XYZ file of C-alpha atoms in Angstrom:
575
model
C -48.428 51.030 167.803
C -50.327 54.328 166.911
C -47.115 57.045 165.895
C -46.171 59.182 168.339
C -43.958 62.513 167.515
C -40.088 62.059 168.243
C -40.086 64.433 171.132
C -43.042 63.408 172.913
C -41.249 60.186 172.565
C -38.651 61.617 174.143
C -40.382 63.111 177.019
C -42.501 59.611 178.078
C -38.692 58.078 177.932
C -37.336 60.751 180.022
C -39.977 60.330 182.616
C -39.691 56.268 182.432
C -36.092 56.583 182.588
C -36.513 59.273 185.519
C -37.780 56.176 187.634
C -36.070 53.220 186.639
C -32.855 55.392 187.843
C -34.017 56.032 190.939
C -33.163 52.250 192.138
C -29.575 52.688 190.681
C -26.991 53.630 192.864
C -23.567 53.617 190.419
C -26.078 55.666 187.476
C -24.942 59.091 185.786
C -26.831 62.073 186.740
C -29.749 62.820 184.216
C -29.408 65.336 181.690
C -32.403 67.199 182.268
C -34.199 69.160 179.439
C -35.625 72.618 179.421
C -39.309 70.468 178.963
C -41.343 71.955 182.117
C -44.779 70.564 182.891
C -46.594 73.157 180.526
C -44.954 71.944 177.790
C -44.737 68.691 177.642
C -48.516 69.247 178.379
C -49.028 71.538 175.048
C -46.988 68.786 173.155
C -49.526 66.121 174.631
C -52.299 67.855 172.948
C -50.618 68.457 169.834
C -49.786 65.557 169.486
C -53.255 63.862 170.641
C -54.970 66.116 168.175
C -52.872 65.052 165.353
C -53.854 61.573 165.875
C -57.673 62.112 165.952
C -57.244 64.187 162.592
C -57.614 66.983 163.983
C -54.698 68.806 161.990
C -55.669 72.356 162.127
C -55.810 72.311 166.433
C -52.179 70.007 165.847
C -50.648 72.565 163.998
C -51.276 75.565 166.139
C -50.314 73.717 169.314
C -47.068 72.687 167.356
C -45.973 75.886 165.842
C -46.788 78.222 169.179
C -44.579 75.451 171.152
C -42.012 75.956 168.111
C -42.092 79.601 168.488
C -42.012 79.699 172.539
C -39.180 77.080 172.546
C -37.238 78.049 169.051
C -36.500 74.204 168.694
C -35.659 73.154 164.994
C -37.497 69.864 166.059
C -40.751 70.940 166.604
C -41.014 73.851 163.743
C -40.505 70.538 161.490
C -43.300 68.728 163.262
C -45.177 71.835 162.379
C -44.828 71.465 158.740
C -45.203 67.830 158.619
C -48.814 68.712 160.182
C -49.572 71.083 157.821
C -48.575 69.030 154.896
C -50.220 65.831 156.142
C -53.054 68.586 156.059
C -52.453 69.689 152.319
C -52.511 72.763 153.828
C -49.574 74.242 151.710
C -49.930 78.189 153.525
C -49.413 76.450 156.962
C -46.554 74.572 155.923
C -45.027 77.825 154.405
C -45.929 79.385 157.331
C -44.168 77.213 159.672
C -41.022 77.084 157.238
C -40.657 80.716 157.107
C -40.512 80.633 161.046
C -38.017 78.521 161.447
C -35.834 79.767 158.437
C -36.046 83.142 160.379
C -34.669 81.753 163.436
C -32.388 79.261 161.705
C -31.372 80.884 159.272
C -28.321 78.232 158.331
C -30.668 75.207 159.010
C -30.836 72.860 155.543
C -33.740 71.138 156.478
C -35.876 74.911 156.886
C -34.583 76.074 153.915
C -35.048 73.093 151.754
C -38.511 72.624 152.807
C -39.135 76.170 152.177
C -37.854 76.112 148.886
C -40.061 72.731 147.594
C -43.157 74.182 149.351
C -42.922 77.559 147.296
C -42.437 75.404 144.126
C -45.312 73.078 145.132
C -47.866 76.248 145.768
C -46.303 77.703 142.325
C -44.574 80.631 144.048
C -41.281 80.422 141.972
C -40.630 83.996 141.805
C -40.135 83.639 145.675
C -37.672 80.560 145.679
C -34.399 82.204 145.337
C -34.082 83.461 148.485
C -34.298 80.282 150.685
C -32.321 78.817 147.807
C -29.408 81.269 148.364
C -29.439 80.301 151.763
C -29.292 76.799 151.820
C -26.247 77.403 149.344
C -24.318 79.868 151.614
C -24.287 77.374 154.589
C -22.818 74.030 152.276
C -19.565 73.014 151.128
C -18.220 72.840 147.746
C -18.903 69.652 147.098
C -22.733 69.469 148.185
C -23.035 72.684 146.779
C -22.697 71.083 143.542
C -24.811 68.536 144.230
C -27.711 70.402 145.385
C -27.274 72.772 142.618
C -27.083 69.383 139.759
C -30.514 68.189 141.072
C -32.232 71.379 141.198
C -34.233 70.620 137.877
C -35.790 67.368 139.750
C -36.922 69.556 142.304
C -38.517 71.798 139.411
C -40.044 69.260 137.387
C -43.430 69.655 138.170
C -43.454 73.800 137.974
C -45.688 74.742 134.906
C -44.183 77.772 133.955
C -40.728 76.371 132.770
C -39.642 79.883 131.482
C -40.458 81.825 135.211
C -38.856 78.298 136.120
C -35.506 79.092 135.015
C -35.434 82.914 135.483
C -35.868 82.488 139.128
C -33.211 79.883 139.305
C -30.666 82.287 137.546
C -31.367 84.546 140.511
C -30.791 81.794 143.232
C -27.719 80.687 141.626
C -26.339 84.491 140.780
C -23.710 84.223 143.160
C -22.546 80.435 141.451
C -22.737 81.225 138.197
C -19.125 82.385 138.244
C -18.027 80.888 140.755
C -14.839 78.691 139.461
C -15.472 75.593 141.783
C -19.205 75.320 141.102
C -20.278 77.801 137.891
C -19.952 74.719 135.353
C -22.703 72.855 137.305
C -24.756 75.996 137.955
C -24.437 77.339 134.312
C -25.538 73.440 133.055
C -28.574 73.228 135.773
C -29.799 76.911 134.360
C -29.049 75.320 130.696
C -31.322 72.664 131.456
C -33.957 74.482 132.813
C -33.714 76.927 129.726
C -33.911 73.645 127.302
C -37.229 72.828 129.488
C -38.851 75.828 128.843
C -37.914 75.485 124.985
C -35.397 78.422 125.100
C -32.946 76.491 123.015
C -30.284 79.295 122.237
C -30.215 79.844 126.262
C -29.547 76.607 126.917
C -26.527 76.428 124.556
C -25.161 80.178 125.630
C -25.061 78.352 129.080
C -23.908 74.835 127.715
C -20.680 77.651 126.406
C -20.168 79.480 129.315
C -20.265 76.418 131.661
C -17.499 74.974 129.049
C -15.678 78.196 129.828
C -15.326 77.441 133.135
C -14.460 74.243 132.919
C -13.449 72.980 129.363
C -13.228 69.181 131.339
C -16.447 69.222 132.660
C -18.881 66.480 131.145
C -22.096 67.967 132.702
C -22.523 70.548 129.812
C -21.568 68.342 127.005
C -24.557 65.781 128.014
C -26.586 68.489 127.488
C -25.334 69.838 124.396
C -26.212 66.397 123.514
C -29.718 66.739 124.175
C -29.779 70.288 122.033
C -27.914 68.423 118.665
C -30.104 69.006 115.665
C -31.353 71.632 113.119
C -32.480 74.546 115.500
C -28.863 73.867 117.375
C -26.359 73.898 115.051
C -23.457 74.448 116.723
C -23.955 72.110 119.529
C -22.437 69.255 117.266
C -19.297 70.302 116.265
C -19.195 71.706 120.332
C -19.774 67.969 121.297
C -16.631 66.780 118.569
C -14.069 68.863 119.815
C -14.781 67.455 123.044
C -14.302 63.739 121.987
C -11.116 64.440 120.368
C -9.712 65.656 123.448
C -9.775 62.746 126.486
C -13.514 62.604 127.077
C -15.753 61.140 129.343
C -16.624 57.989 127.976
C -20.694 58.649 129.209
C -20.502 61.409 126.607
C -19.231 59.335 123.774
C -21.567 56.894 124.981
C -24.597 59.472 124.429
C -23.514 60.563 121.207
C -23.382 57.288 119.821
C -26.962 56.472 121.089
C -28.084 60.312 119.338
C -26.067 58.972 115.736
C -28.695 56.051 116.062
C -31.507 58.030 116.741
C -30.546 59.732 113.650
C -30.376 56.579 111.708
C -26.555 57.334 110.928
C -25.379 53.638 112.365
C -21.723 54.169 110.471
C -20.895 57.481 112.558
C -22.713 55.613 115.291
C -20.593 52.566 115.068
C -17.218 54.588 115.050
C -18.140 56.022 118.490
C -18.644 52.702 119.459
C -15.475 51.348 118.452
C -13.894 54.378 120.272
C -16.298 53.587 123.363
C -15.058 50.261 124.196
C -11.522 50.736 123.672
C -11.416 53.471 125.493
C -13.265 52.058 128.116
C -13.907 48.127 127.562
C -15.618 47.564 130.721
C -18.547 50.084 129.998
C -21.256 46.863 129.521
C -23.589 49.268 127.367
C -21.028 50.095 124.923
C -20.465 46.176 124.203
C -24.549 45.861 123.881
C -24.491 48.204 121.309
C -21.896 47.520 119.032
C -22.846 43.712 119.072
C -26.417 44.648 118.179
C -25.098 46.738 115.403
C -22.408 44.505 114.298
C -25.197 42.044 113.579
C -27.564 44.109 111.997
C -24.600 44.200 109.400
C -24.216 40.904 109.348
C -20.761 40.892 111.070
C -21.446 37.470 112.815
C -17.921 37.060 114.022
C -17.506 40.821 115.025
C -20.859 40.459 116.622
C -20.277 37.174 118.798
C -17.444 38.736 120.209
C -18.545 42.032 121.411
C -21.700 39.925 122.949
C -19.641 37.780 124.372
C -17.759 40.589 126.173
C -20.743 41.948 127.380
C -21.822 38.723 128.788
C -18.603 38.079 130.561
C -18.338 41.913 132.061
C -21.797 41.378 133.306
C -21.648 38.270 134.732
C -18.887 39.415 136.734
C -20.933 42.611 137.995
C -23.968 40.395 138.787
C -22.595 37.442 140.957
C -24.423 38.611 143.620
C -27.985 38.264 142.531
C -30.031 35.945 141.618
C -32.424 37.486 138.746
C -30.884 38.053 135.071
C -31.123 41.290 133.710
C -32.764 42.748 131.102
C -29.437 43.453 129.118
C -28.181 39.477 129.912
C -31.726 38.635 127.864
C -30.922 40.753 124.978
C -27.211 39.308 124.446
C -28.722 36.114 124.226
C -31.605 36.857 122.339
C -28.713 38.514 119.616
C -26.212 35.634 120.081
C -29.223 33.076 118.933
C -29.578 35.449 116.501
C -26.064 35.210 115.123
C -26.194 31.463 115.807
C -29.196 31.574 113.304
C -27.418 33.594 110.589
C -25.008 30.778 110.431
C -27.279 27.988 110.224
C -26.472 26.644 113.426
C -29.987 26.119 115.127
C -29.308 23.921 117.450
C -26.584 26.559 119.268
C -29.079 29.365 118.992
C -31.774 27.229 120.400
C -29.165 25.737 123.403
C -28.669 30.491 123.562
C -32.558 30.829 124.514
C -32.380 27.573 126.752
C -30.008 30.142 129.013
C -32.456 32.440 129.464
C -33.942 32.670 133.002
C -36.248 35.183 132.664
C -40.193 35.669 132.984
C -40.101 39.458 131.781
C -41.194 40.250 127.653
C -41.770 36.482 127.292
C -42.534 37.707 123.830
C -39.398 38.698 122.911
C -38.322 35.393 123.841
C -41.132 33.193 121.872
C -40.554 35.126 119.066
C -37.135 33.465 118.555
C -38.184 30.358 119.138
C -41.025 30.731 116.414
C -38.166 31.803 114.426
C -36.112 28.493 114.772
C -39.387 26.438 114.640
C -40.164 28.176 111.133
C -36.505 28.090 109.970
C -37.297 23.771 110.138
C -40.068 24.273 108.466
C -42.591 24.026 111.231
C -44.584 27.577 110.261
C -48.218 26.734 112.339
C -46.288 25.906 115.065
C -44.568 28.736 115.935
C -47.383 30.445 115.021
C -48.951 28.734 117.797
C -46.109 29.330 120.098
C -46.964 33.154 119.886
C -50.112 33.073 120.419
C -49.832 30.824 123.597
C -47.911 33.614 125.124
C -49.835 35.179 128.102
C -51.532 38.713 127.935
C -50.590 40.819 130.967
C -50.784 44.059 129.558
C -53.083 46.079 127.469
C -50.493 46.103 124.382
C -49.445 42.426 124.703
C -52.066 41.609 122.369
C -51.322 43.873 119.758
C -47.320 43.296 120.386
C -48.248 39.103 119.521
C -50.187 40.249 116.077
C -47.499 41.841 115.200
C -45.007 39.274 116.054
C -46.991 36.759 114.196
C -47.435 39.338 111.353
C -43.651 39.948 111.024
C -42.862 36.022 111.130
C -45.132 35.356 108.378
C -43.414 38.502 105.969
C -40.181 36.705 107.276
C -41.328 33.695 105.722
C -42.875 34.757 102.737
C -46.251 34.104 103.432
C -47.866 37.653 102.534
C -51.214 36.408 101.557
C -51.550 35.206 105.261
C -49.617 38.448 106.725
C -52.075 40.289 104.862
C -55.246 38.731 106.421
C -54.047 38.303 109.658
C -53.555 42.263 109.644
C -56.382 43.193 108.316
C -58.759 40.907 110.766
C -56.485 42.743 113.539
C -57.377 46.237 112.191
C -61.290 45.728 112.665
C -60.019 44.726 116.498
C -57.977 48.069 116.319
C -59.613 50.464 114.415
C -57.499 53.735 116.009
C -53.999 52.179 115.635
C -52.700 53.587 112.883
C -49.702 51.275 112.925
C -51.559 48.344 112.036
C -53.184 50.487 109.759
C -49.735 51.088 108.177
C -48.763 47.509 108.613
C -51.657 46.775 106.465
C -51.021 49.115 103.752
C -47.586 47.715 103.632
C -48.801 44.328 102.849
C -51.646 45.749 100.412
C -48.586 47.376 98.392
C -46.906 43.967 98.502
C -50.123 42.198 97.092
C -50.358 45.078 94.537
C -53.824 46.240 95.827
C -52.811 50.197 95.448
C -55.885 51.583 95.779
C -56.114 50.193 99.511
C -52.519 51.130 100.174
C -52.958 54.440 99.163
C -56.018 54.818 101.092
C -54.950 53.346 104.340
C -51.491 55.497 104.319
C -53.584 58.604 103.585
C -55.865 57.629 106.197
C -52.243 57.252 108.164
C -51.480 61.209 106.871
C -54.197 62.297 108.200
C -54.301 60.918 111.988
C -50.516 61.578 111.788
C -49.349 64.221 109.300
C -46.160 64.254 111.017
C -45.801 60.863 110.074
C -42.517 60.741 107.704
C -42.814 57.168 107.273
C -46.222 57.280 105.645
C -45.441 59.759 103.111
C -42.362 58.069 102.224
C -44.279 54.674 101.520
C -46.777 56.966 99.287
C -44.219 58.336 97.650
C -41.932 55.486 97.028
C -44.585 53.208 95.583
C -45.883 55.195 93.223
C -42.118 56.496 92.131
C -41.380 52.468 91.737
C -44.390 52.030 89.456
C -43.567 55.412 88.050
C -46.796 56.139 88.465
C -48.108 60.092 89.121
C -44.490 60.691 89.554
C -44.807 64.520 90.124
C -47.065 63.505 93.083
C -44.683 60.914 94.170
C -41.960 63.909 94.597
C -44.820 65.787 96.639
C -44.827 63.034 99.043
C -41.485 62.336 99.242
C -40.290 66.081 99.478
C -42.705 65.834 102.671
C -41.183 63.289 103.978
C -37.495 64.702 103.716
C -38.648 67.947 105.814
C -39.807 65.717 108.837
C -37.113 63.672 108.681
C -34.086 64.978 106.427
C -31.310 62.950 107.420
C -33.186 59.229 107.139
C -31.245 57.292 104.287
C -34.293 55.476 103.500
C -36.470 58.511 102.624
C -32.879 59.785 100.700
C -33.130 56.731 98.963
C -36.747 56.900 97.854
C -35.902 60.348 96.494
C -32.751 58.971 94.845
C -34.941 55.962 93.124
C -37.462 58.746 92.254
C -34.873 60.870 90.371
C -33.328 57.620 88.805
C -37.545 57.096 87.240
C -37.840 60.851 86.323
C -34.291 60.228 83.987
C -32.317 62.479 86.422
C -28.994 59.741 86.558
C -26.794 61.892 88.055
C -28.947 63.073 90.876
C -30.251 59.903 91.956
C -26.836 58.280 91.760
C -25.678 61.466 94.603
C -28.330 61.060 96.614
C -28.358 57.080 96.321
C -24.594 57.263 97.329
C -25.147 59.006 100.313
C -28.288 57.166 101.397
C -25.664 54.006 101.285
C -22.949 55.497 102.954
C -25.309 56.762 106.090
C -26.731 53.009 106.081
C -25.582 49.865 104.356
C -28.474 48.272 103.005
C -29.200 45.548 101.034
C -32.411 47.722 99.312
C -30.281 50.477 98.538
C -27.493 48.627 97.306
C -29.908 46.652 94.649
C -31.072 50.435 93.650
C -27.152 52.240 93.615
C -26.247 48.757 91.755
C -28.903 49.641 89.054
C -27.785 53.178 88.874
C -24.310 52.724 87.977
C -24.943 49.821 86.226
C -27.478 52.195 83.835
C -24.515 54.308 84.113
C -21.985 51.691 82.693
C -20.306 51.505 85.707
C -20.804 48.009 85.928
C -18.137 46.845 88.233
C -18.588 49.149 90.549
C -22.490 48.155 90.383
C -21.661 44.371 91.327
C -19.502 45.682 93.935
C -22.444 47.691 95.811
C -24.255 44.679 94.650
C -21.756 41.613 97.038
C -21.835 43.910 99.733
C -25.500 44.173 99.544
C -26.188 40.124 99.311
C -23.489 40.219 102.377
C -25.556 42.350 104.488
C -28.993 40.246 103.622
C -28.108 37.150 100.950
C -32.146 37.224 100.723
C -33.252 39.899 100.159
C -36.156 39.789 97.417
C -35.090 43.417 96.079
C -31.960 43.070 95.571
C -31.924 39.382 94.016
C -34.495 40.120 91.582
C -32.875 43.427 90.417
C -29.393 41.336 89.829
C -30.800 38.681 88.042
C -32.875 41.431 85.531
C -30.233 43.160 84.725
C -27.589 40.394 84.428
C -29.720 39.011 81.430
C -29.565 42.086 79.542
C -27.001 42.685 77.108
């Protein structure tokens, strides 16, 4: 049935119920309207030119009969006209109206508002954004005023942005029931528009105001780092006191995007016995508990997660994506321990047709683990293409397995074929370098990484492999600290860029440096790599117990790794 406006509706139901209830008796006396023949007439023709697309003679029609009558209901249909028409003025227009004669009404004032941002008129939002404010409560006050950046998102000029929201929300700002969330929305729309000192001057004064609140904290979150100093000792003092466990939560997940799993771990420790049903928290720690090889520690918090969430998702029918990855780590774990058939019977519980890679690339993991390398290779390669990185994603999976596995001759080749496929990806390109430096063809390495530098000179990682090879063949070792001094300013907190700069130091003859630096790269992350090069330190240093120390926790983290076996076994046989 072709749409017909709500109150023309009305009127054709008014009429047919005008003559049905002339044959009842026992009915209720209409209720008659103020709709006289000339009207209902003008909204027949508005509404009859809308439908034949003829928006411009639908709008009028509308928006005199809006005017005439002063019904809410039909200055609306006017806008609706006019935006069906992308004709933003009209709309505006039409808003305007019927904010003048509503003034109170949400739905004028709202649509006023979002049309001025849509035509870029920002400067002229705060009024109609005052007003919608002055005729709400407290609480949906604060919930307009908390998704007022959505509404923003699309404005170019974040910095006019967030000076015209100041002056909307002037009479908020210190308002004790709803300045926290007004000072937070401005700080986010100062962090937007890159004014990073703003945003924290509002993240304080919204703490001011309410020292519980968790709104500001999230966003001091977002502003942790060099050119925001302060905003991480802010975000500590919080957690000390009784915190939201969301804002624990988010500082964990920033202590991993900082590579500083240890600190990151705590937090998570905190997170889950503070509150044990938040499933992410589980997720998390289990991942990281096995990335330490903490296979007990790890089964358990998985396990946890997989009980809280099967409990939360009785009702449906499809697994999630977070049920996946608990079983993808627990066949992991199973792995670890040798037991293949239990982390084969872990993927035979997945029921689940999204990243089917993901999937497949455990089972080529198992499959290789009994010896049976071509066919998982196969088993990867069989797994269907639906996307335009899928095919990339399976050359690297097949890549990875075959490092895993020790073949690097075939790693090697099967990257480089792929990089003639993928000439602009300058991951492969990386990839390949990596396995050129394994091989000991330097000259390639160095020229794909440069190549690397200079599609991506903000790439840390690529300076840091520069560096690091040449410090380990103590080769142009002045260069090497070039490199590596590069790296550190892109990326000063990573332990493995720390660490390349600690095993530089260590080939220049500087002992006590590299074993400071080396120290801390170990304490920020445990690693089996860094523990073979602190081992040789202080075992250089004839600290020798404390070098096989470093050394067992190293070979407990990854009993394999080629590093940190070879370096033990070198220096064991010397005197």
């Amino acid at each position: 049935m072709p749409r017909i406006s709500r109150l023309l509706s009305l009127a054709f139901g008014a009429v047919l119920f005008s003559h049905v209830a002339l044959g009842a008796t026992d009915a209720a006396p209409p209720s008659n309207s103020n709709m006289d023949a000339s009207l209902f007439y003008q909204l027949l023709v508005g509404e009859m030119s809308a439908r034949s697309g003829d928006d411009g003679t639908a709008y009028s029609v509308l928006l005199d009969a809006a005017r005439k009558t002063q019904d809410p209901r039909l200055y609306e249909r006017a806008v609706e006209v006019a935006l069906h028409a992308r004709n933003g003025e009209a709309a505006l227009e039409a808003a305007q109206a019927w904010a003048r004669v509503h003034p109170s009404s949400t739905k004028a004032n709202i649509y006023q508002f979002q049309i001025l941002l849509g035509l870029n008129r920002v400067d002229k939002t705060p009024e109609p954004l005052q007003r919608e404010l002055a005729a709400l409560d407290v609480n949906a006050r604060k919930e307009l005023i908390a998704q007022l950046p959505r509404y923003m998102a699309r404005v170019s000029d974040k910095t006019q942005a967030a000076e015209a929201l100041e002056r909307g929300l002037a009479s908020e700002l210190a308002n004790a029931d709803t300045g926290a969330t007004a000072w937070t929305t401005l700080g986010v729309m100062r962090w937007q528009a890159d004014n990073l000192r703003g945003a924290f001057d509002a993240v304080q004064r919204a703490r001011a105001l309410d020292p519980q609140a968790q709104e500001p904290m999230l966003l001091a979150l977002e502003l942790m780092g060099p050119k925001v100093p302060e905003a991480e000792p802010l975000v500590q003092e919080y957690l000390q006191r009784t915190p939201k466990a969301d804002v624990r939560m988010g500082y964990a997940r920033r202590l991993l995007d900082a590579q500083h799993y240890g600190e990151a771990y705590q937090q998570l420790l905190r997170v889950t016995e503070e509150k044990p049903e938040l499933l992410e928290g589980w997720l998390v720690r289990g991942s990281l508990e096995l990335q330490d090889n903490k296979l007990d520690a790890a089964e358990t918090s998985l396990q946890r997660y997989l009980a809280l969430q099967g409990a939360l998702a009785q009702s449906t029918d499809s697994m999630g994506r977070g049920t996946v990855q608990a079983l993808l780590l627990l066949s992991q774990v199973a792995e670890n321990r040798g037991q293949l058939d239990q982390a084969t019977a872990y993927l035979d519980r997945i029921d689940s047709t999204e990243e089917p890679l993901r999937i497949q690339r455990r089972r080529a993991a198992l499959l290789a683990r009994q010896g049976k390398l071509e066919a998982a290779r196969a088993l990867l390669r069989e797994v269907p293409e639906t996307q335009a990185g899928d095919a990339l994603a399976k050359i690297n999976a097949e890549a990875q397995l075959l490092r895993d596995n020790q073949k690097f001759p075939q790693a090697y080749q099967l990257l480089k074929e792929s990089m003639a496929r993928f000439p602009d990806d300058m991951d492969l390109v990386y990839d390949v370098a990596m396995m050129a430096e394994r091989l000991n063809k330097l000259e390639e390495m160095e020229a794909l990484l440069k190549q690397v530098i200079a599609a991506r000179p903000q790439n840390a990682s690529a300076y840091n492999a520069l560096g690091y090879a040449l410090a380990d063949r103590k080769l142009r070792l002045d260069e090497a600290r070039q490199y590596l001094q590069k790296a550190l300013e892109l990326t000063p907190q990573d332990p493995y860029i720390i660490d390349s700069m600690g095993w530089l130091e260590f080939r220049m003859g500087n002992s006590t440096e590299a074993l400071r630096l080396l120290q801390n790269a170990y304490q920020a992350r445990p690693d089996a790599e860094i523990a073979a090069h602190l081992g040789e330190v202080l075992w250089t240093l004839g600290q020798r117990e404390q070098a096989q120390a470093i050394w067992k926790e190293g070979l407990a983290l990854s009993p394999h790794n080629d590093t940190l076996n070879q370096t033990i076994q070198r220096l064991r046989k010397q005197p």
